Coordinates of C-alpha atoms in Angstrom, one line a residue:
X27 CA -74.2 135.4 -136.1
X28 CA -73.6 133.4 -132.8
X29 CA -73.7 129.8 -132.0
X30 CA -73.2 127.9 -128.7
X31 CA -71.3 125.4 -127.6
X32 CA -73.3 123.1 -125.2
X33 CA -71.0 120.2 -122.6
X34 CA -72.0 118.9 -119.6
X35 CA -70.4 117.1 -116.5
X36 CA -71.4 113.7 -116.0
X37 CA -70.2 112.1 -112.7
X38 CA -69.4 107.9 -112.5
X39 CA -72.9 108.1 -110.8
X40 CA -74.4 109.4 -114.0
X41 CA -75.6 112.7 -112.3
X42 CA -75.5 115.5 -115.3
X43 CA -74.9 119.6 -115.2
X44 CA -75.5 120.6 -118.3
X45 CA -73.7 124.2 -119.8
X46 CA -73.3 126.3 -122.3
X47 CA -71.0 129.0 -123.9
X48 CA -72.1 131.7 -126.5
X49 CA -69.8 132.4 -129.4
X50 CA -69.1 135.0 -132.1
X51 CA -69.5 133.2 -135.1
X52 CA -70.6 129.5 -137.0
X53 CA -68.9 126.7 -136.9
X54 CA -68.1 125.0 -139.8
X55 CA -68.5 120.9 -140.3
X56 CA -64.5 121.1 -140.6
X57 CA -64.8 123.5 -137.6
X58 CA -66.8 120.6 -135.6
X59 CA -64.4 117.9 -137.2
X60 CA -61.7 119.5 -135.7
X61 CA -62.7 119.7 -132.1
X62 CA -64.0 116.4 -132.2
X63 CA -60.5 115.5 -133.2
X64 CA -59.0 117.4 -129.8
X65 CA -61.7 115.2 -127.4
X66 CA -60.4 113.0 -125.6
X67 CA -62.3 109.8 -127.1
X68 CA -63.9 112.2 -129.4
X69 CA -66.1 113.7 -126.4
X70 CA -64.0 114.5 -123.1
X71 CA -62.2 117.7 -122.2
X72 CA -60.6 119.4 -119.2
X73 CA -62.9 122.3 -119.3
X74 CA -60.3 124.5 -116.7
X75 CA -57.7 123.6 -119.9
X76 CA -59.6 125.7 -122.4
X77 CA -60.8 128.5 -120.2
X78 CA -64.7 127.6 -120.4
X79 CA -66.8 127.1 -117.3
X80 CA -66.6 124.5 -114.9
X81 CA -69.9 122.6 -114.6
X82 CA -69.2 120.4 -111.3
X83 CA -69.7 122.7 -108.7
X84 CA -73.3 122.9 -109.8
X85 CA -74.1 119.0 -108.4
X86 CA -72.3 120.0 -105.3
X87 CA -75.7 121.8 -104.4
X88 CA -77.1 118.2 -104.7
X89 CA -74.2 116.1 -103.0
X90 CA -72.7 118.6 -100.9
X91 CA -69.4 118.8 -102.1
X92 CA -67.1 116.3 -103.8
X93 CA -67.9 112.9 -104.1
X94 CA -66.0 109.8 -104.8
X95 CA -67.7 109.4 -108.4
X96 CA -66.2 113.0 -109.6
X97 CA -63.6 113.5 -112.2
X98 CA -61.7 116.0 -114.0
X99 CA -63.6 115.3 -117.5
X100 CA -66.3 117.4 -119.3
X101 CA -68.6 116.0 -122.2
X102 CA -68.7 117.3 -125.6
X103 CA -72.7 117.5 -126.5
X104 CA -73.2 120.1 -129.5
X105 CA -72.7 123.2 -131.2
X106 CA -75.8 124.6 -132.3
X107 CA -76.8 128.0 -134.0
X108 CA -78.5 130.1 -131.8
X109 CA -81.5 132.6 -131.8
X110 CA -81.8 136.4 -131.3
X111 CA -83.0 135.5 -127.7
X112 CA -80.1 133.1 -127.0
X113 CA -78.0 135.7 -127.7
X114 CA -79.5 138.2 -124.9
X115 CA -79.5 135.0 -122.5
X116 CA -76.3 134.5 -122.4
X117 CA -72.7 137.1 -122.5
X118 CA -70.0 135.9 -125.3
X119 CA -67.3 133.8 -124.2
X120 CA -65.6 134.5 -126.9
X121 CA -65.3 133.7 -131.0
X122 CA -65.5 130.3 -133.0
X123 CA -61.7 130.8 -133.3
X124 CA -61.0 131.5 -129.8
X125 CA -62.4 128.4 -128.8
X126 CA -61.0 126.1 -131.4
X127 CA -57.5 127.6 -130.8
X128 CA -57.6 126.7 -126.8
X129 CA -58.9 122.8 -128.0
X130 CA -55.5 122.6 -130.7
X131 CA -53.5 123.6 -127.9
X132 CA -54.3 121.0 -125.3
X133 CA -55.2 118.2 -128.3
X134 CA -54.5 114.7 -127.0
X135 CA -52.9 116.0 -124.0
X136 CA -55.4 117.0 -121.3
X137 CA -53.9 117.9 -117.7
X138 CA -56.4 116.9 -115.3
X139 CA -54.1 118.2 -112.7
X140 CA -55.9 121.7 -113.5
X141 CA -59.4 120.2 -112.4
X142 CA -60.1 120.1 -108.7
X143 CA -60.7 116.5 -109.5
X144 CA -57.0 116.5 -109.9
X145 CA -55.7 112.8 -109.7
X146 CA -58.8 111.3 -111.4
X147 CA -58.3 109.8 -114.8
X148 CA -60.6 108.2 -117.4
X149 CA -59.9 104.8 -116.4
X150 CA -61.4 105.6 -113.0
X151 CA -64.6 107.1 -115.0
X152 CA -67.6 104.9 -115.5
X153 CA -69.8 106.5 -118.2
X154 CA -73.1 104.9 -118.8
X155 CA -74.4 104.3 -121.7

């Protein structure tokens, strides 16, 4: 069985990229609890910390390259089981385990010097509601 874990990058100006990584395995609610419990606010990650794509660079198409509104944080959005044809859509990232073991690691201490957006913080971020 698979599953996917869908985050997106919201700049300050409330422009989205959304992504998506396909894993070996099913999270369980405990499984979800615990990553929740690694966010950053319950929904904020370095995504360059836990070895998952970046999703910035794909509004740089749109804005030409770095903005003032960008920032080093990804967004949390769901974990969802996925169908046969997800699975031939997308290549595995790796396991359930794999991923839950790279958030414990950088739980309640995200470096956003590993982001290009290096020098941003949350307090600079404006997320609308």
């Amino acid at each position: 069985m698979y599953s996917v874990f869908e985050y997106l990058y919201r700049d300050a100006a409330n422009y989205k990229a959304w992504g998506s990584v396909l894993l070996h395995g099913l999270p369980s609610p405990s499984d979800i609890d615990l990553l929740v419990g690694c966010l950053e606010d319950g929904a904020y990650f370095v995504a360059e910390q836990v070895g998952i794509p970046v999703l910035y660079e794909t509004l740089y198409a749109v804005s030409g390259g770095q903005t003032e509104d960008d920032h080093a944080f990804h967004e949390f959005v769901a974990w969802q089981v996925v169908t046969r044809e997800g699975e031939e859509m997308l290549t595995a990232w790796g396991s359930v385990e794999d991923l839950l073991n790279a958030f414990r690691v950088a739980k309640h201490n995200w470096n956003v010097n590993l982001s290009r957006h290096a020098g941003c913080d949350m307090g600079a971020m404006s997320i609308p509601a």
